[in-house]
Structures are given as structure tokens and as C-alpha cells.
Short mmCIF file of C-alpha atoms and ligand atoms in Angstrom, two decimals:
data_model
loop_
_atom_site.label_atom_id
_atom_site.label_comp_id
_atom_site.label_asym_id
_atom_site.label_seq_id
_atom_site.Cartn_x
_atom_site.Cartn_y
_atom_site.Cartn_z
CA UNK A 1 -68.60 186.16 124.67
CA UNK A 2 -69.35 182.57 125.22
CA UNK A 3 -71.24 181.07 128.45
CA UNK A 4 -67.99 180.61 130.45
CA UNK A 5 -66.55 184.63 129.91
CA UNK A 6 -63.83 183.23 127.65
CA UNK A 7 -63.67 184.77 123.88
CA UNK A 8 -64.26 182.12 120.86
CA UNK A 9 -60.98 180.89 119.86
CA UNK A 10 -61.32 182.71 116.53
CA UNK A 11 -61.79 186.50 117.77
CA UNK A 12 -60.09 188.60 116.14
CA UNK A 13 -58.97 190.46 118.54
CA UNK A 14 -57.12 187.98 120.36
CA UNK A 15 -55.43 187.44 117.00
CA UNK A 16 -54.45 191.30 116.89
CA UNK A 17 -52.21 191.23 120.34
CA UNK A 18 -48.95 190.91 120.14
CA UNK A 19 -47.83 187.15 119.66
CA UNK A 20 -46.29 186.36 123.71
CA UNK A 21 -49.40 188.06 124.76
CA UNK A 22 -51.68 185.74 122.86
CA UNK A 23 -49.92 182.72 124.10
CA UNK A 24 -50.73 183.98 128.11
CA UNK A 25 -52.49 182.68 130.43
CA UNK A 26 -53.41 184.99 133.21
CA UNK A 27 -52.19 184.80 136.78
CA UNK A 28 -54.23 182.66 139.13
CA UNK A 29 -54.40 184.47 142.48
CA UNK A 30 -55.53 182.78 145.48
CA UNK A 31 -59.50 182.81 146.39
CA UNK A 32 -60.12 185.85 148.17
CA UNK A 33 -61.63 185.10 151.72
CA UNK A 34 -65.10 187.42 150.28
CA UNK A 35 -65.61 184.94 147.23
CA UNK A 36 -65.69 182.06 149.18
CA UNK A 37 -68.03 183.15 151.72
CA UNK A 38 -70.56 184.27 148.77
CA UNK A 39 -70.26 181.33 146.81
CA UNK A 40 -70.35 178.89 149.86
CA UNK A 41 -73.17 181.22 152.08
CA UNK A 42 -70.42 180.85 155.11
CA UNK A 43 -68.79 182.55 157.40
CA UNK A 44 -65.70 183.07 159.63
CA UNK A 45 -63.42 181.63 157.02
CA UNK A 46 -59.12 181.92 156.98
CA UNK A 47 -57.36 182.32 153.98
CA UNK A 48 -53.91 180.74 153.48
CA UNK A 49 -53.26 180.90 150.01
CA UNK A 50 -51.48 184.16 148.91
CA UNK A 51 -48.77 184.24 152.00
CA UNK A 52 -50.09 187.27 153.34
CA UNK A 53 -48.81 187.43 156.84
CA UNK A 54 -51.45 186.58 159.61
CA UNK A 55 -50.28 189.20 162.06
CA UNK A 56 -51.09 191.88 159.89
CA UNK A 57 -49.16 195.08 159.32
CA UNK A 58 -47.33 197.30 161.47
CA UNK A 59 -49.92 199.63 163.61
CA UNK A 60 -47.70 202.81 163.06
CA UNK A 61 -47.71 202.33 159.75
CA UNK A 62 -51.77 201.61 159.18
CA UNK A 63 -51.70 204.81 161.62
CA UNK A 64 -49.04 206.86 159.00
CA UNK A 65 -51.69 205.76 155.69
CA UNK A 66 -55.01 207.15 158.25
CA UNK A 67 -53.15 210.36 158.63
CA UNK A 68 -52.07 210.23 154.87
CA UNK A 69 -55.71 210.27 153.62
CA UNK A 70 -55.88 213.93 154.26
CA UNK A 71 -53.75 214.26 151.35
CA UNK A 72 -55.93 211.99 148.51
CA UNK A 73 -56.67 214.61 146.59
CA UNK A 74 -53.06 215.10 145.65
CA UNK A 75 -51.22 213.18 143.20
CA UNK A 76 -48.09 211.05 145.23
CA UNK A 77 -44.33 211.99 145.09
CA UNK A 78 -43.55 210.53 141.59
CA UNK A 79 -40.19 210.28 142.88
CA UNK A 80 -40.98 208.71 146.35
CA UNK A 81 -38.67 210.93 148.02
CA UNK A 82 -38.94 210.29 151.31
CA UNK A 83 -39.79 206.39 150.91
CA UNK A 84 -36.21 206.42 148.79
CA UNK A 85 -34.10 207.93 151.22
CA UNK A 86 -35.61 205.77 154.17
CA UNK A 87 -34.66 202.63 151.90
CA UNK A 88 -31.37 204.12 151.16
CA UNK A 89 -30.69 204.21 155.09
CA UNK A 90 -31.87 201.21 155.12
CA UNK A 91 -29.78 199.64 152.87
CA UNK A 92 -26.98 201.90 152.91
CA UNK A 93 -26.98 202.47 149.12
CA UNK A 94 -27.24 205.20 146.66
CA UNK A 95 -30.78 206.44 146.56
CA UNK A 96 -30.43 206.65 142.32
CA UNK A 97 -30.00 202.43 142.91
CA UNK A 98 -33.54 202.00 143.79
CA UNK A 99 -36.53 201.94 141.35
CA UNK A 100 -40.20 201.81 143.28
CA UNK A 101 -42.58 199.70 142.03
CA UNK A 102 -46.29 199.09 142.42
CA UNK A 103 -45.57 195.88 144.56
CA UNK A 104 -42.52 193.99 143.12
CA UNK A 105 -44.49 192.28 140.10
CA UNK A 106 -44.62 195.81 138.92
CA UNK A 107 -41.07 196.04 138.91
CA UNK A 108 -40.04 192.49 136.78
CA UNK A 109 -43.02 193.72 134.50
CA UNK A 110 -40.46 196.87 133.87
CA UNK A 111 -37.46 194.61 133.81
CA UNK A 112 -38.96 192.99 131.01
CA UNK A 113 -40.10 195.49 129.44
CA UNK A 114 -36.91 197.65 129.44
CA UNK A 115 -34.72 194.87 128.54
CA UNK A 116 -36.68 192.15 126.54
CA UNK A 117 -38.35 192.04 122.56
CA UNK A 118 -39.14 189.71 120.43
CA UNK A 119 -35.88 187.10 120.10
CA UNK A 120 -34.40 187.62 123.08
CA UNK A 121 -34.33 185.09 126.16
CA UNK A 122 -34.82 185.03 129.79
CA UNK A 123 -33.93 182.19 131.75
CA UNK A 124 -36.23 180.38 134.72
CA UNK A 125 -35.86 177.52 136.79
CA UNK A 126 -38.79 174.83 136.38
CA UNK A 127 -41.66 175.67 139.43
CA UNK A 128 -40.30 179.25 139.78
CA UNK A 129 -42.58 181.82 140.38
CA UNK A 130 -45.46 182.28 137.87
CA UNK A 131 -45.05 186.28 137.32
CA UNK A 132 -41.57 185.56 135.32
CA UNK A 133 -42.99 183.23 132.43
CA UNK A 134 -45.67 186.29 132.20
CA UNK A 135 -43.55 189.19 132.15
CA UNK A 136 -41.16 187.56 129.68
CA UNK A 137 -43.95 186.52 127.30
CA UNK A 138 -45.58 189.86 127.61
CA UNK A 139 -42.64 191.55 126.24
CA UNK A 140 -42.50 188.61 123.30
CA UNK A 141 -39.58 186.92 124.47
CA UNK A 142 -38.98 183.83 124.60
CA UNK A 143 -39.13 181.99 128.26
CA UNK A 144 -35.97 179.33 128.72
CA UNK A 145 -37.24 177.01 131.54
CA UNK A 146 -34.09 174.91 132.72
CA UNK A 147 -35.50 171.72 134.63
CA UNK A 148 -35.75 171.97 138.60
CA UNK A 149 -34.03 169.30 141.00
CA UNK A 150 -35.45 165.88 141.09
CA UNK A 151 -38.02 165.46 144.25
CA UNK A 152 -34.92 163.46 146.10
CA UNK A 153 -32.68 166.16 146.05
CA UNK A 154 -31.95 168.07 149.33
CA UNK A 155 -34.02 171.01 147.93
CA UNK A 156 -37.03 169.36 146.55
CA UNK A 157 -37.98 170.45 142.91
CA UNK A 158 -35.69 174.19 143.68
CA UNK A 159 -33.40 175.95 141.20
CA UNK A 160 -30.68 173.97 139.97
CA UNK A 161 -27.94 176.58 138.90
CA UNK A 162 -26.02 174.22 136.38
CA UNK A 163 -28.87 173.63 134.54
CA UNK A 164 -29.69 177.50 134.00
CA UNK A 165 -26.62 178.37 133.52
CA UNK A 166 -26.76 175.80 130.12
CA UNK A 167 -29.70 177.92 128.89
CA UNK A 168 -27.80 181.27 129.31
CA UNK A 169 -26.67 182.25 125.97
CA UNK A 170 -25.89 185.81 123.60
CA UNK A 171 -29.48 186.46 123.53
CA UNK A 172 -30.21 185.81 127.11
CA UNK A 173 -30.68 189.53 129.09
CA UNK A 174 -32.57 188.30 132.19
CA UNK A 175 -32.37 185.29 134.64
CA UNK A 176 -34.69 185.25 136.73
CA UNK A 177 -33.69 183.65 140.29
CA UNK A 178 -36.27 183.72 143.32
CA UNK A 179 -34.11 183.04 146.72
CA UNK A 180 -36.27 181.50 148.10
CA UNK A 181 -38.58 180.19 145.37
CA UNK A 182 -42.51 180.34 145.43
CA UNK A 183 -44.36 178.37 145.69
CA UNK A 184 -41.42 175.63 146.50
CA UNK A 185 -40.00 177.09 149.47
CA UNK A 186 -36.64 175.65 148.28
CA UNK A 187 -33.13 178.11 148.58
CA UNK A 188 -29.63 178.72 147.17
CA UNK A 189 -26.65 179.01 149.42
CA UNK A 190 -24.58 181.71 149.22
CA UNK A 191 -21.41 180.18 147.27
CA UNK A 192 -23.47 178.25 144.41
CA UNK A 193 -25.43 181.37 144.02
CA UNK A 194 -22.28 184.05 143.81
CA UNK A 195 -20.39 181.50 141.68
CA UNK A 196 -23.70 181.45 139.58
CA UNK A 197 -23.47 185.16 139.19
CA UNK A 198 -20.05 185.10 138.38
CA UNK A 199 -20.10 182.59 135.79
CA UNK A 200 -23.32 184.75 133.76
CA UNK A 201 -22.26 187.36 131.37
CA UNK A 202 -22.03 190.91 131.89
CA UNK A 203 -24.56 191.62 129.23
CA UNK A 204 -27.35 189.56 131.03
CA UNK A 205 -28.88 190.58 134.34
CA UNK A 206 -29.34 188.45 137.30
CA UNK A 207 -32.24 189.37 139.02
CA UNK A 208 -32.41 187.74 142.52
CA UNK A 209 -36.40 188.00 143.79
CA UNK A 210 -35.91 188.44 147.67
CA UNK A 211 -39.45 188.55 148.21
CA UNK A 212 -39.48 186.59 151.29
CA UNK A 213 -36.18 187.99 152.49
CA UNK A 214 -36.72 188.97 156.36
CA UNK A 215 -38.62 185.06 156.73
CA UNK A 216 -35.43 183.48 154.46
CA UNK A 217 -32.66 185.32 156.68
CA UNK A 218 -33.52 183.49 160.18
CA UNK A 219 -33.11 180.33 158.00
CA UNK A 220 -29.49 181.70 156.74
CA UNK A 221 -30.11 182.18 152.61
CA UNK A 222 -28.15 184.78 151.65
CA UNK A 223 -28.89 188.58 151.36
CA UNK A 224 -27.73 189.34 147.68
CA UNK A 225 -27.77 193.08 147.97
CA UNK A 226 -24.25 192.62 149.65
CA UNK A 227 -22.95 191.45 146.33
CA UNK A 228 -24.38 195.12 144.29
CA UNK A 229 -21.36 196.43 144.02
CA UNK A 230 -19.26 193.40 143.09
CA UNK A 231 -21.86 193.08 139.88
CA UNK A 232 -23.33 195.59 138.29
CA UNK A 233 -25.77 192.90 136.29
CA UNK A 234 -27.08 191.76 139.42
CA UNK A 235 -30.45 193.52 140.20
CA UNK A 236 -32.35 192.23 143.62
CA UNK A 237 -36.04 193.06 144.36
CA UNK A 238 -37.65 192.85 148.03
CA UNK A 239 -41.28 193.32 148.76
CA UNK A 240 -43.35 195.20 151.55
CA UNK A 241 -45.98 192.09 150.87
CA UNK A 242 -44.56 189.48 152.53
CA UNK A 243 -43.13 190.14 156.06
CA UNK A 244 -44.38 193.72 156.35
CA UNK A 245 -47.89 192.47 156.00
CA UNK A 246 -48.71 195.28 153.41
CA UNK A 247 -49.87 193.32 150.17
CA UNK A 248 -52.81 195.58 150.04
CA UNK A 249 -51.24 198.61 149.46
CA UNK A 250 -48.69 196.99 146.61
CA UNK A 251 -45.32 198.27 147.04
CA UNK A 252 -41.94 196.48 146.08
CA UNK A 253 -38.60 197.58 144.78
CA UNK A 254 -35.09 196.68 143.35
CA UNK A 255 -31.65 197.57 143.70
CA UNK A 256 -29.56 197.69 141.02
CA UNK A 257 -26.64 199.91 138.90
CA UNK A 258 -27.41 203.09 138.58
CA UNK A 259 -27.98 202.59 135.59
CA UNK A 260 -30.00 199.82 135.37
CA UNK A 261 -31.84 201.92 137.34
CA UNK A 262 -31.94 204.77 134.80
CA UNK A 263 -33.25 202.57 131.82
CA UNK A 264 -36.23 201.08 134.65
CA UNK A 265 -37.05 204.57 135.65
CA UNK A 266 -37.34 205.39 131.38
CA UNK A 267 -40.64 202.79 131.53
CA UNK A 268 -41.72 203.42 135.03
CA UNK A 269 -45.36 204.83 135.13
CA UNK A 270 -44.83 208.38 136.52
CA UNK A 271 -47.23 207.70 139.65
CA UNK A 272 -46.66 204.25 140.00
CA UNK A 273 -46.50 204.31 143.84
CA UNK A 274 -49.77 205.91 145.71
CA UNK A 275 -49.07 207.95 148.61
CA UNK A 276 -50.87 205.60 151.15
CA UNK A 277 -48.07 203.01 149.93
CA UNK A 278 -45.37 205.55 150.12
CA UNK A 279 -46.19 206.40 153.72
CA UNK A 280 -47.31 203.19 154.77
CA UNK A 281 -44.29 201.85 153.39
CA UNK A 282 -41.98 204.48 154.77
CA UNK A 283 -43.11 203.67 158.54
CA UNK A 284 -43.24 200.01 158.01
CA UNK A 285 -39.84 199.96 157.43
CA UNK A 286 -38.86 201.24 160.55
CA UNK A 287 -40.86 199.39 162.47
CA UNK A 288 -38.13 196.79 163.35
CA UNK A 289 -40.20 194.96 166.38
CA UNK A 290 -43.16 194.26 163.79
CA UNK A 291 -40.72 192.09 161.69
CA UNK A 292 -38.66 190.57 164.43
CA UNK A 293 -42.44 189.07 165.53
CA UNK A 294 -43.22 188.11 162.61
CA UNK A 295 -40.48 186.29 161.85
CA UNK A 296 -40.66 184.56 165.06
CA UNK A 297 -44.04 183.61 164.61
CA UNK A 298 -43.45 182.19 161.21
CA UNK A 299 -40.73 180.19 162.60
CA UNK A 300 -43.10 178.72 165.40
CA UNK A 301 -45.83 178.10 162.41
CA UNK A 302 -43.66 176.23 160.01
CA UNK A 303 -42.36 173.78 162.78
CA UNK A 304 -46.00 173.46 163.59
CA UNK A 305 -47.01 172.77 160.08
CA UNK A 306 -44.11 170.35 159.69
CA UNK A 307 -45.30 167.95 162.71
CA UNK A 308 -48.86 168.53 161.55
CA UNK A 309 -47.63 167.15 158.76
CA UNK A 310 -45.98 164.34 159.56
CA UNK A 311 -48.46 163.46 161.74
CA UNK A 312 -50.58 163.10 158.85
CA UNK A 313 -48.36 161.18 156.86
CA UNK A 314 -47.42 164.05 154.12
CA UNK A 315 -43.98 164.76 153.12
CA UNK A 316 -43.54 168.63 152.87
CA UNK A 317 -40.66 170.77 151.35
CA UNK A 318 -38.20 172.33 153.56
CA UNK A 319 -39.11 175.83 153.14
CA UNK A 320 -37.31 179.14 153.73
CA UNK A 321 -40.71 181.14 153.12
CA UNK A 322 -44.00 181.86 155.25
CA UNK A 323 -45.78 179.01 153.47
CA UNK A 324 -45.16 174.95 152.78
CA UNK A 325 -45.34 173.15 149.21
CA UNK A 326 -46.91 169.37 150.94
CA UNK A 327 -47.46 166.49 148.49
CA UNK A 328 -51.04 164.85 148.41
CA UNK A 329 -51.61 161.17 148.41
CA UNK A 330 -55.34 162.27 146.85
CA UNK A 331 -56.07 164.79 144.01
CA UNK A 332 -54.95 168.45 145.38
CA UNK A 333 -58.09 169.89 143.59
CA UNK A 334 -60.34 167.37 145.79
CA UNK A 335 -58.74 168.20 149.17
CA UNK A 336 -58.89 172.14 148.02
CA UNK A 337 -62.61 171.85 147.53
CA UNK A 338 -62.89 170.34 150.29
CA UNK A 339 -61.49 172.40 152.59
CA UNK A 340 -63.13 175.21 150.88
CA UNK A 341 -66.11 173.54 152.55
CA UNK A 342 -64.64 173.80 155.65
CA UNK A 343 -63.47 177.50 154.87
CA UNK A 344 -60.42 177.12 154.87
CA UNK A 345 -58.57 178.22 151.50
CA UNK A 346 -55.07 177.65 150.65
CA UNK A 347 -53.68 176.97 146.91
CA UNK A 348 -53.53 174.30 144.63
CA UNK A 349 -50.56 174.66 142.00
CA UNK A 350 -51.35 172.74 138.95
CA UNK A 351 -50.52 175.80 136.80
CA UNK A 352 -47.17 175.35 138.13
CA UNK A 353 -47.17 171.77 136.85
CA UNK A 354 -47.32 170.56 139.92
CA UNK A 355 -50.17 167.88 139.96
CA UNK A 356 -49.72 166.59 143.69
CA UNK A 357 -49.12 169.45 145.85
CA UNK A 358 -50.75 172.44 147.49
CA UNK A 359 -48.89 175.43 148.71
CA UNK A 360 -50.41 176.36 152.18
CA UNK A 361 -49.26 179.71 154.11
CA UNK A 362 -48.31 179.70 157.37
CA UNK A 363 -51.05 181.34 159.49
CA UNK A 364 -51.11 182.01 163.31
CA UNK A 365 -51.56 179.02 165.84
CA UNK A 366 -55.46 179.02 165.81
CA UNK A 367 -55.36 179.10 161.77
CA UNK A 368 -52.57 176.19 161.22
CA UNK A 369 -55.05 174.07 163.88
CA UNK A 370 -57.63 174.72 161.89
CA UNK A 371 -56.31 173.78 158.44
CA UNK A 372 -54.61 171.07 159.60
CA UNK A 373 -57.98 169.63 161.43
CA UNK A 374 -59.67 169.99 157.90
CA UNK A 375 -56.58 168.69 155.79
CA UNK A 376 -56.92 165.80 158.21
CA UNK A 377 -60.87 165.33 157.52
CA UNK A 378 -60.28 165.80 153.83
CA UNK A 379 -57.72 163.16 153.47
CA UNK A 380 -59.64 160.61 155.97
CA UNK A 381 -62.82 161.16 153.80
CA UNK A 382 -60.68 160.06 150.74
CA UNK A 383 -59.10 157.08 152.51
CA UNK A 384 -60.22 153.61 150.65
C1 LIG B 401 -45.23 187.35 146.53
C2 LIG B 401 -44.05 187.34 145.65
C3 LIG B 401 -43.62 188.50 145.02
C4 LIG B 401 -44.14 189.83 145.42
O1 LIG B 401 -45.20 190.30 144.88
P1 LIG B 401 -45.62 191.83 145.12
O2 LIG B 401 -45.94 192.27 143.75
O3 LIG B 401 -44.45 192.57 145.69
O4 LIG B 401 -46.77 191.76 146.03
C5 LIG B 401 -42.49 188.47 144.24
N1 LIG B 401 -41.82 187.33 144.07
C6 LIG B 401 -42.19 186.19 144.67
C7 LIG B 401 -41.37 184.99 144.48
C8 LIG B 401 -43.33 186.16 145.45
O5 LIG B 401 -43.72 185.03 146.02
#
């Protein structure tokens, strides 16, 4: 190992893994709120950098996962019966349509992996969320990134359609489409996006990440899981991350064919959901007051971030999501740092490619005061 924890260029065994693997970079998560605080010897410190939602989670449901602990000792329901059939209410679908996954990232890793190898293509929008590029090389296949829309355009740097549909050809199997996009905050209406789905091949799947779903729907994207039945090459994922507050416990899912469904389940890790998830999960769902407030509260937050803003001079995406992609007129790294210093963390994203922006989540009122009042002191410290 060298000084810095990276292997010498020249290790062998970076040689020996498979060739998309060796190309990887790994996934840069947001600075967890404990690192900063131990590397910075401070205290009392928000994080806004992984769109975790402020409010929390759902008290039933942290109350269903306390009463669930008596059960640890036991492996979980392989088959998440009772999470399924809720989500199957929910949804009012087939419960062999859903496939579980150990947060949603869990389930494109399986997409990939049931549907890629070496050759084939999926196909990505520019700026779209960093877990595709990974899951796609992973498998060995070979990433198509179609350029986004120009920062003029009405969604700022989001999915342009035409241009993935050019890249979509015999050996594509997967586009990958987040509605809304992270870390852009940019969406597809619902008639580009269903004549998009149309126009794609049977043989290639159209998987629609909905990760942000319950925040996008005030905002009027489209729910895609209306379209399942009209194509069965459409596959949509959702998340209990996001608006349910439970990123902790990782649990996400698609809906699909059936039997898209059966090849997923053929590469699925027979435990892959925990029980705390599964019950947490379960009682989150129904907890239909939790979301409403969040939602509402997000709402509040991103018109609050948007005239903080302003007021500041920035231009910010219009966003469909819990979190805002605002354009610098300094170095993002410098104005991270510095409001590091401040403790307040929220995410730069040059791996994204974007070299002027940082993707901030929306917080509660206190928190957006806050990082605005240190955005504000960063940026005046930089002024010439
Ligand atoms: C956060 C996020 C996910 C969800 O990740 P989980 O693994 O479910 O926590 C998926 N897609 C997008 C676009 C996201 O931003």
C-alpha cells in the first residue's frame, strides 16, 4: 500500500479483476456528519449532502424495527412476505412484479448483473446518477453516455430523450432514466417520456429510477408505474431513502414483468433485505401523514432555498427533488471547505463533471438558515 491507501498502479491484483471493474472508480458518498466533527474537533454540525430527509422517519415505523429486534437472532423472510403484499396494496400490482432490494442501488446492481456482459450497452444521460456508470461497468459493459441539455434549456443540464434514444441500438439491454435526475433536480414530462418508451425496443429495458417519487409528484412528473402494463420492458424502482426518511436501514424496490422479475430474483442474494428493513419498511409505508409532511416541508424548503439563492446572486436548477444543483461564481471545492468549517456539509459534484456546482439538500427551516448564512460568508470571503 502506498502513503495515501491507494494500490501502486502496477499491482497485480488490480490487473486480475475483471476489465469494467478495473476501470471504476468508487462511489463518493457525502461526508458523514461523525467525520467531520473528528477531523474538524467541532460540534453541532448539519449534514445536507446525501438528501436524507431532515424530519426523520416515521415514529411507528422506528417503533415496528424496536419491537423487531426481539427477533435478530433469526434470519429475515427471504421472500419479504409481508413487506410484498403491503407494496402490492400499495400499488395495486401482482406481488410476483416486485423484486426487494437492499436499498434501490442494490436493485440496478441486479439489473446489471442479470442483463449485462461484456459487449453489451446501457444507455445514460450525461449528469445522471453516478450508481448507473458503476453498475454497468461492473458487469463489463460498456456505458453509452448521450449528452445532457445545454445549461439554457428549460431543464438545465437534464435528460434529453432524442439524444438517448440515438445511442439505443441491438446491443443496448438497459436505459437507464432517473425521473427526476440526481444530482440535477431536472424532470421528464409525461408525453416525451411515454413516447420515449415507445419508441425503445422490446428487447431493451427502460428502467425509470423514481427515487424521489413522493417529493417529484407535488411538482406533477409523472408516476411511470401506471404505464407497467402497457410495457413489459419498462421496469421502475422507488426507494424507502428518500421521502420515508429510512436510508439507514437500505431498502428499495422495482416493478417490473413478471418476468423480469423472475430473472432479478435468479441473482438476488437470498437475504438481501434484513428484517428491521422489512418491518420498518412495511409500517413506513402506511404511514401516509409522515409523507404528506414531508412533502410539504420540502416544498416550503426549496422555495426557501430558491430566494436564498437569489438573494445571493446564484442561479439554481429548478428541481423536482429534496435537494438544489446551484452554480458557484468561486471554486465549489473552496466554498465546500469552507463551509465544512462552519459545519455545515453539503456536496460538491466534480465526479459528475460538474466543475461549478454543489448539490445541497433541502433541510428544515433552522438548517437552510444556517447553510445559507455560511454559503453567504463563504462567497463574501472570496469576493475580490
Ligand atoms: C438516492 C438515490 C437512489 C436510492 O438509493 P438507495 O439505494 O435506495 O438508498 C436511487 N436513485 C437515485 C437517482 C437517487 O438519488
Amino acid at each position: 500500500m502506498t502513503g495515501d491507501g491507494a494500490p501502486p498502479p502496477d499491482c497485480d491484483v488490480v490487473r486480475w479483476a475483471a476489465p469494467g471493474v478495473r476501470a471504476l472508480k468508487p462511489y463518493q458518498p457525502g461526508k458523514p456528519v461523525s467525520e467531520l466533527e473528528r477531523e474538524y474537533g467541532i460540534g453541532d454540525s448539519i449534514k445536507l449532502a446525501s438528501n436524507e430527509n431532515p424530519l426523520g422517519a416515521s415514529p411507528a415505523a422506528l417503533e415496528a424495527m424496536r419491537a423487531e429486534l426481539q427477533e435478530m437472532a433469526l434470519y429475515p423472510d427471504g421472500g419479504c412476505y409481508r413487506l410484498r403484499q403491503a407494496l402490492a396494496a400499495h400499488h395495486d400490482i401482482e406481488p410476483a412484479r416486485i423484486t426487494l432490494g437492499n436499498g434501490s442501488n442494490d436493485v440496478l446492481v441486479m439489473l446489471a448483473e442479470a442483463f449485462l456482459l461484456p459487449g453489451r450497452e446501457a444507455v445514460m444521460s450525461q449528469y445522471a446518477f453516478a450508481v448507473y456508470p458503476i453498475a454497468v461497468q461492473a458487469a463489463s459493459a460498456v456505458p453509452r453516455v448521450a449528452r445532457a441539455h445545454p445549461p439554457e434549456h428549460a431543464q438545465p443540464l437534464g435528460h434529453d430523450l432524442e439524444a438517448m434514444l440515438d445511442l439505443v441500438g441491438d446491443d443496448t439491454r438497459i436505459v437507464f432514466i432517473a425521473n427526476p435526475n440526481n444530482p440535477t433536480g431536472t424532470w421528464l414530462e409525461e408525453e416525451p417520456l411515454l413516447k420515449f418508451i415507445g419508441s425503445v425496443p422490446p428487447s431493451t429495458l427502460v428502467v425509470v429510477d423514481e427515487a424521489y417519487h413522493e417529493y417529484a409528484l407535488a411538482v406533477g412528473v409523472p408516476d411511470a408505474t401506471r404505464w407497467l402494463d402497457r410495457f413489459p420492458n419498462l421496469v421502475v424502482t422507488r426507494t424507502f431513502s428518500k421521502a420515508y426518511g429510512l436510508a439507514g436501514i437500505r431498502v428499495g424496490y422495482c416493478l417490473s414483468s413478471v418476468q423480469v422479475a423472475d430473472v432479478l430474483n435468479r441473482v438476488r442474494q437470498p437475504f438481501n433485505v434484513n428484517s428491521l428493513a422489512q418491518s420498518g419498511a412495511e409500517t413506513a409505508l402506511a404511514d401516509r401523514d409522515f409523507i404528506a409532511a414531508s412533502v410539504r416541508s420540502n416544498q416550503a424548503g426549496l422555495e426557501q432555498l430558491g430566494r436564498g439563492f437569489e438573494a445571493l446572486g446564484l442561479g439554481a436548477t429548478p428541481s423536482a427533488g429534496n435537494f438544489m444543483l446551484v452554480e458557484l461564481p468561486v471554486q465549489p471545492e473552496l466554498a465546500y471547505e469552507g463551509m465544512l468549517r462552519r459545519g455545515v456539509i453539503v456536496r460538491p459534484v466534480g465526479n459528475y463533471g460538474l466543475d461549478r456546482h454543489l448539490r445541497i439538500t433541502v433541510g428544515t427551516p433552522g438548517q437552510n438558515e444556517r447553510m445559507l448564512t455560511a454559503l453567504g460568508e463563504v462567497l463574501g470571503e472570496r469576493a475580490p
